[in-house]
XYZ file of C-alpha atoms in Angstrom:
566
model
C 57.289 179.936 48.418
C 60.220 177.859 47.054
C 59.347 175.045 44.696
C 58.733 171.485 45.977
C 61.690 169.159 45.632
C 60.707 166.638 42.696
C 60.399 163.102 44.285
C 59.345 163.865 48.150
C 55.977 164.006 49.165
C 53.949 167.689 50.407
C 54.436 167.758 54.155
C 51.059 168.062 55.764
C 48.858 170.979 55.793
C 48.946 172.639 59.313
C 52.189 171.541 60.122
C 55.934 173.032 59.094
C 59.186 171.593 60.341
C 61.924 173.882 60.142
C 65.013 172.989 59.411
C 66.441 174.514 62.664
C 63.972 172.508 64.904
C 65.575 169.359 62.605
C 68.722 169.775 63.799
C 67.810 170.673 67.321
C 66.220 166.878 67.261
C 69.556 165.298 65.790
C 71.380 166.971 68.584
C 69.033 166.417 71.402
C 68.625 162.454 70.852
C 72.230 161.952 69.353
C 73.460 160.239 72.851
C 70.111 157.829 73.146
C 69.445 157.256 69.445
C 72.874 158.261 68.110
C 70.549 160.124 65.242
C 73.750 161.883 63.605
C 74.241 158.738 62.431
C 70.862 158.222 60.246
C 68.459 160.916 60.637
C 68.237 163.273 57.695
C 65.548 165.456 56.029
C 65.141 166.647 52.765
C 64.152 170.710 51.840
C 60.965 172.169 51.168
C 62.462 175.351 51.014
C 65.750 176.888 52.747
C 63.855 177.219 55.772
C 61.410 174.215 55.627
C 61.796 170.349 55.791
C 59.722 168.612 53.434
C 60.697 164.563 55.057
C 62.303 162.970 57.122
C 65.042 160.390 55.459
C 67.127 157.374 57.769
C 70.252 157.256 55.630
C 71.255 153.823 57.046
C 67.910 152.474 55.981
C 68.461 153.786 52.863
C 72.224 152.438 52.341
C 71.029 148.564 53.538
C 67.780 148.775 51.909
C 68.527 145.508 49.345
C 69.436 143.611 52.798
C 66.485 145.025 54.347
C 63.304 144.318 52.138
C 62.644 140.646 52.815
C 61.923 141.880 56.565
C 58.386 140.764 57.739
C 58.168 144.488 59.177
C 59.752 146.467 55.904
C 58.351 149.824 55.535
C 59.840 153.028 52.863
C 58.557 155.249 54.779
C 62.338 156.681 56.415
C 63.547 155.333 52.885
C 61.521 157.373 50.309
C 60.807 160.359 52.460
C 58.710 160.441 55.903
C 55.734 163.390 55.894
C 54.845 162.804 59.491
C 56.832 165.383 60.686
C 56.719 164.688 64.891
C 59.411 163.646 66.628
C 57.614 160.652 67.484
C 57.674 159.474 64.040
C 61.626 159.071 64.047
C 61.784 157.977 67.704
C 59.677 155.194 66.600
C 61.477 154.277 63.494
C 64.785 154.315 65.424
C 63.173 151.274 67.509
C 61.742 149.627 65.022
C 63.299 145.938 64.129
C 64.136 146.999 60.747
C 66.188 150.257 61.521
C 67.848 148.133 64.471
C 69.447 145.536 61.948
C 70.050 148.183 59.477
C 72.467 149.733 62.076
C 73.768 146.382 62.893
C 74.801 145.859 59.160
C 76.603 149.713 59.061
C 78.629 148.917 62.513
C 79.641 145.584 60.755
C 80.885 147.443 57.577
C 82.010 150.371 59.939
C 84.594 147.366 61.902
C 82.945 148.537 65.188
C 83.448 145.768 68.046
C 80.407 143.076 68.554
C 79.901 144.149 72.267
C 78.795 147.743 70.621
C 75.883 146.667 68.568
C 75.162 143.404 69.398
C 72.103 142.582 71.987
C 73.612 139.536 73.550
C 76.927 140.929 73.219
C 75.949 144.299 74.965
C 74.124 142.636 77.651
C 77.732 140.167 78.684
C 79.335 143.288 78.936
C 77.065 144.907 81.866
C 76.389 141.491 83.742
C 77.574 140.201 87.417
C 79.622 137.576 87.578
C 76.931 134.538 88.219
C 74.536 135.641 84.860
C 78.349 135.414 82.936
C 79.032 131.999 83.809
C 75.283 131.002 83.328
C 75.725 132.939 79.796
C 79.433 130.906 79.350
C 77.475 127.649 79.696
C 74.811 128.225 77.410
C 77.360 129.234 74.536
C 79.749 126.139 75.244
C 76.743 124.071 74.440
C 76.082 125.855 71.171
C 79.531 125.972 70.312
C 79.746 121.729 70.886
C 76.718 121.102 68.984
C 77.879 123.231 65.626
C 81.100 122.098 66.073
C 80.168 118.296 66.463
C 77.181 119.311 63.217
C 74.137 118.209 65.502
C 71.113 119.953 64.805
C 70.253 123.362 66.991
C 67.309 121.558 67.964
C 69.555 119.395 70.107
C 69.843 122.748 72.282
C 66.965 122.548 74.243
C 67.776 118.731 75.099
C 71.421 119.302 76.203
C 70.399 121.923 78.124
C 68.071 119.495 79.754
C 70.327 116.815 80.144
C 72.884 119.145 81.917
C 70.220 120.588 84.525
C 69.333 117.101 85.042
C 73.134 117.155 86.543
C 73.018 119.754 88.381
C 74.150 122.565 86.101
C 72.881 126.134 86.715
C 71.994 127.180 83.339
C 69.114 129.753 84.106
C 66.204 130.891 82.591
C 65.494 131.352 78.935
C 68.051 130.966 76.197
C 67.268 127.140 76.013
C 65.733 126.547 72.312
C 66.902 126.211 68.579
C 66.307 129.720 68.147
C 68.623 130.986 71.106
C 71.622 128.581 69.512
C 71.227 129.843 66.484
C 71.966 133.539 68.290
C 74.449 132.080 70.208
C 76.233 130.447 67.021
C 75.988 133.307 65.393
C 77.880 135.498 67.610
C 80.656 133.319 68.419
C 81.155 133.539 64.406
C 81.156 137.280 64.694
C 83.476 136.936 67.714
C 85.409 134.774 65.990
C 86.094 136.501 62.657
C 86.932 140.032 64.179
C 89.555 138.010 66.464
C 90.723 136.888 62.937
C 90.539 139.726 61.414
C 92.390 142.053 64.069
C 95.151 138.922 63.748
C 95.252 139.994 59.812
C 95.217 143.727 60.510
C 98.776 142.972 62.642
C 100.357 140.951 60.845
C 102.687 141.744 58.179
C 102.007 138.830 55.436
C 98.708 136.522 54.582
C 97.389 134.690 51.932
C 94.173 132.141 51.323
C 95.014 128.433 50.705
C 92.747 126.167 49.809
C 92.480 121.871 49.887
C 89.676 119.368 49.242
C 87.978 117.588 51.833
C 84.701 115.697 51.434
C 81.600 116.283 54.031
C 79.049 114.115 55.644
C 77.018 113.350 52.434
C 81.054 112.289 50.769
C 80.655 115.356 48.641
C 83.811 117.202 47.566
C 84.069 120.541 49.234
C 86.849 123.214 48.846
C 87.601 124.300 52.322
C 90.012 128.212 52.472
C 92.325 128.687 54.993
C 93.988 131.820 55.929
C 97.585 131.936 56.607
C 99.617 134.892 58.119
C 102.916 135.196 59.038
C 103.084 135.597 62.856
C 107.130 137.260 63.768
C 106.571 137.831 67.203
C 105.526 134.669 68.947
C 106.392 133.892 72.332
C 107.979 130.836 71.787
C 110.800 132.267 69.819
C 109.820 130.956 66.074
C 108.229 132.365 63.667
C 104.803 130.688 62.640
C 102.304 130.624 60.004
C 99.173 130.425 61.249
C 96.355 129.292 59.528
C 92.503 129.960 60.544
C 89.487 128.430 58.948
C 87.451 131.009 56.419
C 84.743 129.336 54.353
C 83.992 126.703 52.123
C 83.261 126.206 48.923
C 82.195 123.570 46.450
C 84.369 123.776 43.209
C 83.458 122.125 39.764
C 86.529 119.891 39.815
C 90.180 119.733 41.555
C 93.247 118.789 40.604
C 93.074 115.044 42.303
C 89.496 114.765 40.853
C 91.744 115.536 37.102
C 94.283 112.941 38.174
C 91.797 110.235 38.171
C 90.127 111.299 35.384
C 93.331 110.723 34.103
C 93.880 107.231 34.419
C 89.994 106.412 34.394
C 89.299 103.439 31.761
C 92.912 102.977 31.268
C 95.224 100.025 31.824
C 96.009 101.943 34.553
C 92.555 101.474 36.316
C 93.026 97.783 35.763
C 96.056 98.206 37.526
C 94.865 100.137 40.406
C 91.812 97.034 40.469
C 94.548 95.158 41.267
C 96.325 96.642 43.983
C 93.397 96.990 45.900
C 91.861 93.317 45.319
C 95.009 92.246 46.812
C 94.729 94.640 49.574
C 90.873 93.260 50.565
C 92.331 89.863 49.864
C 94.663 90.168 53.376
C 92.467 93.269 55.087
C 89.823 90.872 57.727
C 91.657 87.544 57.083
C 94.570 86.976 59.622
C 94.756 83.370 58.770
C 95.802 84.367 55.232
C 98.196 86.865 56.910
C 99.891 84.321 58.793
C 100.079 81.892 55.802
C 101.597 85.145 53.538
C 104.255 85.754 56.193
C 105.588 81.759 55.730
C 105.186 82.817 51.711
C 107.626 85.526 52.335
C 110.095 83.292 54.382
C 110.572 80.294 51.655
C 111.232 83.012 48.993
C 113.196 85.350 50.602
C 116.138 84.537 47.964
C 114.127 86.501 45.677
C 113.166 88.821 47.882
C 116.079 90.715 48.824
C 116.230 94.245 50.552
C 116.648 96.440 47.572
C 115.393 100.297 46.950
C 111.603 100.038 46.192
C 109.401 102.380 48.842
C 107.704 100.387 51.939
C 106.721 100.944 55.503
C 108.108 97.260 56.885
C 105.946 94.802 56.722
C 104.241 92.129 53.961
C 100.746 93.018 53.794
C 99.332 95.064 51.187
C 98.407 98.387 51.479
C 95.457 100.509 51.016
C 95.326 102.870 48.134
C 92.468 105.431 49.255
C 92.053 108.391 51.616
C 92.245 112.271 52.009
C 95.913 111.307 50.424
C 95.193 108.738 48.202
C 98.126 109.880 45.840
C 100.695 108.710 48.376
C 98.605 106.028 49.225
C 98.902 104.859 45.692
C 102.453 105.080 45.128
C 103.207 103.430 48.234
C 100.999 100.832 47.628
C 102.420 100.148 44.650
C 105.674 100.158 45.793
C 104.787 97.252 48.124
C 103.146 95.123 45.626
C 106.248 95.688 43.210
C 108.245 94.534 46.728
C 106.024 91.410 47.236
C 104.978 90.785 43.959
C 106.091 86.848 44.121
C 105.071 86.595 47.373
C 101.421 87.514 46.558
C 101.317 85.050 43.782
C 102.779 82.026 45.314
C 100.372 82.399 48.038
C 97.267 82.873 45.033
C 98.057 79.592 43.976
C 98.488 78.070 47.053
C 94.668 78.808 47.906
C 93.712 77.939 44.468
C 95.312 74.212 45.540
C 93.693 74.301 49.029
C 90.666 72.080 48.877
C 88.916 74.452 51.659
C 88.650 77.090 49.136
C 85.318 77.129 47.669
C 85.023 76.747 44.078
C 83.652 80.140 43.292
C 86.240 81.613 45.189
C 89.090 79.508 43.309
C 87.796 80.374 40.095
C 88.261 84.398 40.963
C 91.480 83.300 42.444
C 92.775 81.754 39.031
C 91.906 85.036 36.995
C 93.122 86.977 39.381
C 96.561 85.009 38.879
C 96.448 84.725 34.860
C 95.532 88.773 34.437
C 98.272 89.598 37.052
C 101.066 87.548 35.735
C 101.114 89.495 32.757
C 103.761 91.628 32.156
C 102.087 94.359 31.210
C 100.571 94.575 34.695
C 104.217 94.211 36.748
C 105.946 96.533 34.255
C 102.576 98.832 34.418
C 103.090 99.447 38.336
C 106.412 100.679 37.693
C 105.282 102.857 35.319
C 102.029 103.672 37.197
C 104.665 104.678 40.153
C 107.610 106.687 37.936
C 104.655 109.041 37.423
C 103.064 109.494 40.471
C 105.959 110.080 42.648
C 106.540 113.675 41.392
C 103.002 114.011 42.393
C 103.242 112.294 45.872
C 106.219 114.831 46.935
C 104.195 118.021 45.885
C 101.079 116.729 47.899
C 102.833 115.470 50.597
C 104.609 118.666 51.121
C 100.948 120.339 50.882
C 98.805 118.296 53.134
C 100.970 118.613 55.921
C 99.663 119.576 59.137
C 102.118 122.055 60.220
C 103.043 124.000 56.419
C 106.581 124.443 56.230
C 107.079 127.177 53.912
C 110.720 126.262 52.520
C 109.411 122.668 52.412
C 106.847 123.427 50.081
C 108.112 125.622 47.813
C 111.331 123.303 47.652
C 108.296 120.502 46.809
C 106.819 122.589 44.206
C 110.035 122.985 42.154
C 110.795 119.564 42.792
C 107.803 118.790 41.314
C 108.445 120.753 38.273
C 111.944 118.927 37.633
C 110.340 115.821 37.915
C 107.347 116.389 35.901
C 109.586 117.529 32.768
C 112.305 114.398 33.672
C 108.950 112.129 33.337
C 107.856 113.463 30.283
C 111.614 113.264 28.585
C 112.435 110.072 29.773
C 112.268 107.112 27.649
C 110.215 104.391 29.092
C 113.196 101.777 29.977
C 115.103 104.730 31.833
C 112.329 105.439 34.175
C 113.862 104.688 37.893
C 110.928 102.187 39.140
C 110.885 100.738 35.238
C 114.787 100.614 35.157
C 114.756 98.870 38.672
C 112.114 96.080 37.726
C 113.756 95.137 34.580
C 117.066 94.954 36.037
C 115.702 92.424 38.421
C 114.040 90.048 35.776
C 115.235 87.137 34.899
C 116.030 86.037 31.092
C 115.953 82.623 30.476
C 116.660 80.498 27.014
C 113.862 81.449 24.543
C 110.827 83.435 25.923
C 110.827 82.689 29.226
C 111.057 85.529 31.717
C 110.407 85.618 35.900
C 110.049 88.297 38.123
C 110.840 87.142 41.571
C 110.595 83.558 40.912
C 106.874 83.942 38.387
C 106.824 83.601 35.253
C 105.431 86.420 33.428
C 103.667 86.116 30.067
C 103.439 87.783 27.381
C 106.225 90.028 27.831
C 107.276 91.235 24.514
C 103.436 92.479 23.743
C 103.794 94.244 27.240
C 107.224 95.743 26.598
C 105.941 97.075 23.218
C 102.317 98.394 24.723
C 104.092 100.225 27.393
C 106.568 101.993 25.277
C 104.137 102.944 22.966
C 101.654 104.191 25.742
C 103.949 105.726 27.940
C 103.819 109.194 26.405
C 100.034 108.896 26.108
C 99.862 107.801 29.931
C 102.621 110.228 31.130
C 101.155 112.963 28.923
C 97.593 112.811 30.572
C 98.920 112.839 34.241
C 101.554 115.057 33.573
C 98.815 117.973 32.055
C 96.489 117.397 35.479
C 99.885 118.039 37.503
C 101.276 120.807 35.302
C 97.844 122.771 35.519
C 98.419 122.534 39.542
C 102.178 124.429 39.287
C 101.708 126.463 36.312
C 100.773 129.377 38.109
C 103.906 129.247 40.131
C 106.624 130.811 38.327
C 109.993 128.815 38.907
C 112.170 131.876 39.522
C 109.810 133.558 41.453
C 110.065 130.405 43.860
C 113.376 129.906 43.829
C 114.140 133.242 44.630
C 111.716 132.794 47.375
C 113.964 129.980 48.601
C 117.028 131.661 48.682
C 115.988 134.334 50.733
C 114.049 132.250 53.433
C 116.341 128.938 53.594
C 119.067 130.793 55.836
C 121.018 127.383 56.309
C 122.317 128.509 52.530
C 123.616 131.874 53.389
C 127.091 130.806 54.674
C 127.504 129.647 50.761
C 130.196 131.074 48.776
C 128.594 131.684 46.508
C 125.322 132.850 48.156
C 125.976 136.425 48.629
C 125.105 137.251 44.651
C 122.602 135.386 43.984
C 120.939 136.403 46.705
C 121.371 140.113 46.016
C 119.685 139.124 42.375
C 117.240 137.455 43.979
C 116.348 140.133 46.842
C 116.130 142.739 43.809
C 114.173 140.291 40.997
C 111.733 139.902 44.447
C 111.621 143.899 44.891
C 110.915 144.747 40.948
C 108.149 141.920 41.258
C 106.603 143.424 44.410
C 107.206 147.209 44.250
C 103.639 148.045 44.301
C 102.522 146.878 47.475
C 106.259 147.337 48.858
C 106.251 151.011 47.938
C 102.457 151.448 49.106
C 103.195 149.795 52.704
C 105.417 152.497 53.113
C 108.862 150.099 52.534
C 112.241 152.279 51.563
C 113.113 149.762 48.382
C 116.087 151.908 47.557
C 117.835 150.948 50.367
C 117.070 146.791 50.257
C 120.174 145.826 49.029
C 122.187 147.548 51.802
C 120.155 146.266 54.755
C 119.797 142.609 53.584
C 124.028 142.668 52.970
C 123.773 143.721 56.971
C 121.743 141.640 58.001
C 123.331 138.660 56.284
C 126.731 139.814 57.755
C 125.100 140.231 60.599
C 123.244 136.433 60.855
C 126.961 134.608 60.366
C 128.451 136.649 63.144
C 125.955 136.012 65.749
C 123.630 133.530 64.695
C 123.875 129.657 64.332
C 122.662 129.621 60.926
C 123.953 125.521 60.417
C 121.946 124.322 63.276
C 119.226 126.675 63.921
C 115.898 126.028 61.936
C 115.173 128.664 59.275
C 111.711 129.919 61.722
C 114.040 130.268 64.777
C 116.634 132.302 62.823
C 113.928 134.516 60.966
C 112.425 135.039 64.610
C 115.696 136.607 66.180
C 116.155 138.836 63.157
C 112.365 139.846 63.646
C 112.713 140.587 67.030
C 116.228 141.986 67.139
C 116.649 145.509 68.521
C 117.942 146.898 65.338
C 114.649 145.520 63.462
C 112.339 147.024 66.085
C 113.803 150.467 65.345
C-alpha cells in the first residue's frame, strides 16, 4: 500500500472510502447541499480517501474561529468517513456562514444565501407586507440612531394601533438581522450602480456626530449619462465613515489659534451674542444705523442685508467667518456708537458696563479694524473653494473652476503687499486723516494706528504664510493643468470660442497621455480621439444650443445621441 499523505490523519480501521464512492457523494447531494462547492478529500492512495476536507471552511477559517461552535475537523482533515459526517457539517452554523462569506466574495444576489432574504422570496402576499413593516421599523430606528432595543417597543406601540405585524421578529436581535440586510441590500444596489456606470470616484467631508466628534464621512460619486430626465448627474451614495487624525479646517484653526487673529475672531462673535436674544438692543442698533448713515454708505464689502451681526460657526464656519467679518467691517461704527451708548445708560449694570468699556478700548484699536480686513483678504480664497465643495448638488465645472480659483488667489495673497490687499485697500481708502494723529473709521476714532499699521505689515507674511500652507496642502494634489484641461473639455458653453478648437485638441490629448492606462484597458480606441471629439464638437454647434443649454443637458444629448449608442 501507498504511503500515507504527511499531515492527514489514518482513516479508521475497518472502514475504506474510495475515491469513486467520494465523488458519487459530491454528485448525488450537489442539488441539496451544493457539495461541488466545498466537499473535498484528500488521498490515501490512488484508490483510497484518507479525509474528508470543506474547502470553504478552510478559505474563511480566520473569519470563522471566534464561532461558539468552531470545530477543524472539515478544516484539518475529517477521518469519519460516512456520509453522515459531511451531511452534518454542511448544516452546521459554522459551514452555513462560511458559505455566506464565499457567495458575498463570489457577488451572488442576497435572496440566494441569505435566510430572511430567501424566505421574502417564496412568501404570499400578506407574510410580505407583515415582513415590509417589520423592516420599515428597523430601517427608522437606525436611521433616526435609536437603540435596537427600541424594536420590540415600536413594534408594540404600532399593534397597539392596529398594525398587523405578526408573530416573531419583534426583539433587538431580529433588528439587528433586519438592519443588516437592508445594508447588504443596499450596497449590492450600489454596487450594480458602479458596475454600470462609466466614471466614479470617493469624496470625502467632515461632519461631527452625536458625541461633537469629528468624523470623516466617504461618499461615492458616479457619473450617471442616461437619466431620464435628460441631464447628466453625479450621483453620490453614502459608503463609510471614518475618523481621521486631523482635516484641513481643523489646520486652518490651528492656524490662527493664539494669534491676533483669535482675538479678532473673540470679537466678532462677542458682538454677535451681544444682539443674538436681545431685540431691545436690536431695535436700539437699527436707530444707530439711521443717525450715521452718512458714514455708512452702500459700498463693496460682502453682506446678506441687514445690521445685526452674524454668526461665525457651523458645518461652514469658513464662510461664516468671512461673512461675518464682512458685516462687522460694514457696521463697524454702528456697533461702537451703540457700545457707548449702553455704557451711558444708567440701566446697565455696572459689571456689565465695565465689560462694555473694554470691549470698546480693545476694539477701537486699529490693529483690530485693519486686522478684519486682513483676517478676510485671506480667507476668501478659502471661502470660494469650500463653498464650491459643500454644496449640496456638486457641480463638477463649478468646482474645479473653484479649485483653480483658489490656487490664483492663494499665490495673489501670498505676493501681495499688505496695503494692496482688496478688503485692506478698501478700509484704508475709507479712513479718515485728520491734522496730527488723529484717524476715524466711520465716524470712531481709532488709536494707535501707526503701531497697528507697522504690526500688520510686519505680520502679514507670517499670518498669510500659516493659512496659506493649511490651504495649499488641500489643492496640492490637484495638478493645475490637469484641471484646467478638465475644464475645457466639460464647460461646453466655451466651445463656440475661436480660439477653442486647439486648445482643446491639446487638452483632449495631454488628458489621453495622462489616462492611457485605464483608457486602453477599458477597451477605448485612443488613436482615433482626436478625430471623434473634432466631430462631435462640429457636431454640438450645428445642432445643439451650446450658449443657453447647461453643460449636464448638453453632455446628456451627446450621451444619448444615436451616433454615441453605436
Amino acid at each position: 500500500m501507498a504511503d500515507r499523505v504527511e499531515g492527514v490523519p489514518a482513516a479508521k480501521k475497518g472502514r475504506n472510502l474510495s475515491i469513486h464512492t467520494a465523488h458519487k457523494w459530491i454528485a448525488e447531494n450537489e442539488k441539496e447541499l451544493t457539495t461541488a462547492t466545498w466537499l473535498t478529500y484528500e488521498r490515501l492512495d490512488r484508490d483510497i480517501v484518507a479525509a474528508l476536507k470543506c474547502k470553504i471552511c478552510t478559505m474563511f477559517e480566520s473569519k470563522l474561529i471566534g464561532m461558539r461552535n468552531f470545530s477543524r475537523a472539515f478544516i484539518d482533515g475529517c477521518t469519519n468517513l460516512k456520509a453522515s459526517a459531511f451531511k452534518e457539517h454542511a448544516s452546521s452554523l459554522m459551514h452555513q456562514k462560511s458559505m455566506v462569506h464565499y457567495k458575498k466574495s463570489q457577488s451572488v444576489p442576497v435572496t440566494e444565501f441569505a435566510p430572511i432574504a430567501k424566505a421574502l422570496s417564496t412568501i404570499d402576499e400578506l407574510t410580505e407586507a407583515v415582513m415590509a413593516r417589520k423592516f420599515d421599523i428597523a430601517y427608522t430606528i437606525c436611521k433616526e440612531g435609536f437603540a435596537f432595543t427600541k424594536m420590540s417597543t415600536l413594534c408594540e406601540l404600532q399593534e397597539k394601533h392596529g398594525v398587523d405585524l405578526g408573530s416573531g421578529y419583534k426583539n433587538n436581535i431580529a433588528c439587528t438581522e433586519f438592519v443588516h440586510y437592508i445594508g447588504m441590500a443596499l450596497r449590492e444596489e450600489l454596487v450594480s450602480k458602479l458596475g454600470k456606470a462609466k466614471f466614479f470616484s470617493i469624496q470625502a467631508d467632515g461632519s461631527t456626530d452625536a458625541g461633537r466628534i469629528e468624523d470623516e464621512l466617504f461618499v461615492v460619486l458616479f457619473f450617471d449619462s442616461h437619466s431620464e430626465d435628460g441631464v447628466v448627474h453625479v450621483r453620490d451614495k453614502f459608503l463609510t465613515v471614518r475618523r481621521p487624525e486631523l482635516c484641513t479646517a481643523e489646520a486652518l484653526k490651528d492656524a490662527y489659534k493664539g494669534t491676533l487673529w483669535s482675538t479678532i475672531d473673540e470679537m466678532v462673535l462677542r458682538v454677535y451674542y451681544l444682539y443674538k436674544k436681545s431685540p431691545k438692543k436690536c431695535r436700539e442698533l437699527e436707530e444707530v444705523v439711521s443717525e450715521l448713515k452718512s458714514c455708512l454708505e452702500p459700498h463693496e464689502f460682502p453682506k446678506k442685508g441687514g445690521n445685526i451681526p452674524l454668526h461665525t460657526s457651523g458645518t461652514r464656519w469658513v464662510s461664516h467667518k468671512v461673512v461675518a467679518v464682512g458685516r462687522l467691517l460694514d457696521r463697524y461704527g454702528a456697533y461702537i456708537a451703540h457700545l457707548i451708548t449702553l455704557i451711558e445708560d444708567p440701566a446697565v449694570k455696572s459689571i456689565d458696563k465695565e465689560k462694555l468699556k473694554g470691549y470698546v478700548l480693545q476694539w477701537r484699536n486699529a490693529k483690530m479694524i485693519l486686522g478684519c480686513a486682513l483676517f478676510h483678504d485671506i480667507l476668501s480664497s478659502a471661502a470660494t473653494l469650500c463653498k464650491a465643495l459643500q454644496n449640496d448638488e456638486l457641480c463638477i465645472v463649478s468646482a474645479v473652476e473653484a479649485i483653480l480659483r483658489c490656487t490664483k488667489a492663494i499665490e495673489k495673497v501670498s505676493t501681495t503687499t499688505f496695503e494692496n490687499l482688496p478688503m485692506v485697500s478698501k478700509v484704508l481708502g475709507r479712513m479718515k486723516h485728520d491734522t496730527g494723529t488723529s484717524h476715524t473709521y466711520q465716524d470712531v476714532e481709532l488709536s494707535r494706528y501707526n503701531e497697528g499699521i507697522t504690526f500688520l505689515q510686519t505680520k502679514k507674511s507670517a499670518f498669510t504664510d500659516s493659512v496659506v500652507a493649511s490651504l495649499k496642502e488641500r489643492v496640492q494634489d490637484h495638478h493645475t493643468t490637469l484641471l484646467s484641461d478638465v475644464l475645457l473639455v466639460l464647460a461646453t458653453q466655451g466651445w463656440e470660442k475661436s480660439n477653442y478648437a486647439e486648445l482643446s485638441l491639446q487638452a483632449v490629448k495631454r488628458l489621453t497621455v495622462t489616462f492611457i492606462e485605464p483608457l486602453q484597458k477599458a477597451g477605448a480606441a485612443t488613436d482615433v480621439f482626436r478625430e471623434v471629439w473634432i466631430d462631435m464638437t462640429e457636431y454640438s454647434k450645428l445642432y445643439l444650443n451650446l450658449v443657453e443649454d447647461a453643460y449636464s443637458s448638453i453632455w446628456w444629448k451627446l450621451f444619448n445621441a444615436a451616433d454615441a449608442k453605436k
